[in-house]
CSV table of C-alpha atoms in Angstrom, one decimal:
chain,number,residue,atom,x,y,z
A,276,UNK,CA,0.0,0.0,0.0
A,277,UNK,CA,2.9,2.4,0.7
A,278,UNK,CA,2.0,3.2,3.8
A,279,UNK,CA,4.8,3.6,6.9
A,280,UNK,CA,4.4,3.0,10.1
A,281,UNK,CA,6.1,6.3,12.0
A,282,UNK,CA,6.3,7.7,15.6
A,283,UNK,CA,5.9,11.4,16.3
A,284,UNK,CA,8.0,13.4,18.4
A,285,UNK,CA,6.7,16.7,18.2
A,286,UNK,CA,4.0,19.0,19.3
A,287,UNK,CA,2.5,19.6,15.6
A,288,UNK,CA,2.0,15.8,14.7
A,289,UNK,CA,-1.1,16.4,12.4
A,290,UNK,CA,0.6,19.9,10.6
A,291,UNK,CA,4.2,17.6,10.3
A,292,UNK,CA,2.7,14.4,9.5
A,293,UNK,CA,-0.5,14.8,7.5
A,294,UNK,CA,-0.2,17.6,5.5
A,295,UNK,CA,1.7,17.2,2.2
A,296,UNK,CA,5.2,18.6,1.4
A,297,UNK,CA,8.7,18.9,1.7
A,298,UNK,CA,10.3,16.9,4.5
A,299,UNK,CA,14.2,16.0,5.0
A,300,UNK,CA,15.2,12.4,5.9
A,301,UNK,CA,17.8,11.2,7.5
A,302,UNK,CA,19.1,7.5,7.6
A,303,UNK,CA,19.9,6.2,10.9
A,304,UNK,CA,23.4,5.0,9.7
A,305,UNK,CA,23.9,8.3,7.2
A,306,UNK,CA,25.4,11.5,8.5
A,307,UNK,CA,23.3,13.8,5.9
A,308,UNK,CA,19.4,13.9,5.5
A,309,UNK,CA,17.7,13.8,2.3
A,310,UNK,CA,14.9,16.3,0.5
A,311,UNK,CA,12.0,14.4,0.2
A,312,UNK,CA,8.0,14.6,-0.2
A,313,UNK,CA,5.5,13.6,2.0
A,314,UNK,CA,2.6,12.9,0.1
A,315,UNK,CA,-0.1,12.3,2.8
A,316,UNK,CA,-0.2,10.9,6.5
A,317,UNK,CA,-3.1,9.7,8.9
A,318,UNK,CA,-2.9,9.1,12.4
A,319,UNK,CA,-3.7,6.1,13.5
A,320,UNK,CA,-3.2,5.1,17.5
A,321,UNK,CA,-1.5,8.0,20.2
A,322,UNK,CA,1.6,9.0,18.9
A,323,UNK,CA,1.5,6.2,16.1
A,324,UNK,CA,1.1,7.5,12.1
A,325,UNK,CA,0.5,6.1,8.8
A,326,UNK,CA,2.4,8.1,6.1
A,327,UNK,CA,3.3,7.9,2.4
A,328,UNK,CA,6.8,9.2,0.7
A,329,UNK,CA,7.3,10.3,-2.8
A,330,UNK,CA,9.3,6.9,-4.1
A,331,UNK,CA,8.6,4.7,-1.3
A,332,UNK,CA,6.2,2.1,-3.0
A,333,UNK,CA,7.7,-1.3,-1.8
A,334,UNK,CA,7.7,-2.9,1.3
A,335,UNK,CA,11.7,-3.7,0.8
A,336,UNK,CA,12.0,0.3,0.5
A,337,UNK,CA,9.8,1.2,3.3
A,338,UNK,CA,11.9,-1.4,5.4
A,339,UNK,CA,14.9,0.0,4.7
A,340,UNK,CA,13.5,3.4,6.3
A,341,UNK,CA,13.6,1.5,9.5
A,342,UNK,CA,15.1,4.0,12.6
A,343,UNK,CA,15.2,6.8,10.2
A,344,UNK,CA,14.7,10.5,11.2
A,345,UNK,CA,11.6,12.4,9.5
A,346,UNK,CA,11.8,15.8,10.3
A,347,UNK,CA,10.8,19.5,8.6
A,348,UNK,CA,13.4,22.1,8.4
A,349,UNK,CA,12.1,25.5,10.3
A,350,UNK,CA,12.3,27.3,6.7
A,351,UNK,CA,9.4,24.9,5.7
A,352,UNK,CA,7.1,25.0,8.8
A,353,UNK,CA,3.7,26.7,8.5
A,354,UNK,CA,3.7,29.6,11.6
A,355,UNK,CA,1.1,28.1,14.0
A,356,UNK,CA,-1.4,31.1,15.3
């Protein structure tokens, strides 16, 4: 389905996690993040969401995400009111 299984650490989940757009990446065993797009998310149980990434349509692929860092740089955050 695409879908990824993620935990959020923050105190914007649904603006971070399911609202489409540009979010950076970064492999657990990598030093750099990547750009990359989230294309929708869903929340699912507590602090547990369901979200889909541009080019992430296997299961080996979405695996391979495992212990990664999904985050938003500041320059891309929508100001909260």
């Amino acid at each position: 389905n695409g879908w990824i299984k993620v935990q959020a650490v923050t105190d914007f989940p649904i603006d971070r996690l399911c609202t489409a757009g540009i979010r950076h990446l970064k492999p657990a065993k990598k030093r750099a993040p990547r750009q990359i797009v989230l294309i929708q998310g869903k929340h699912r149980l507590d602090d547990e969401y369901l979200v889909q990434l541009q080019d992430v349509t296997e299961r080996e692929a979405a695996l391979n995400l495992r212990g990664s860092t999904l985050y938003v740089r500041e320059e891309h955050v929508t100001p909260q009111l």
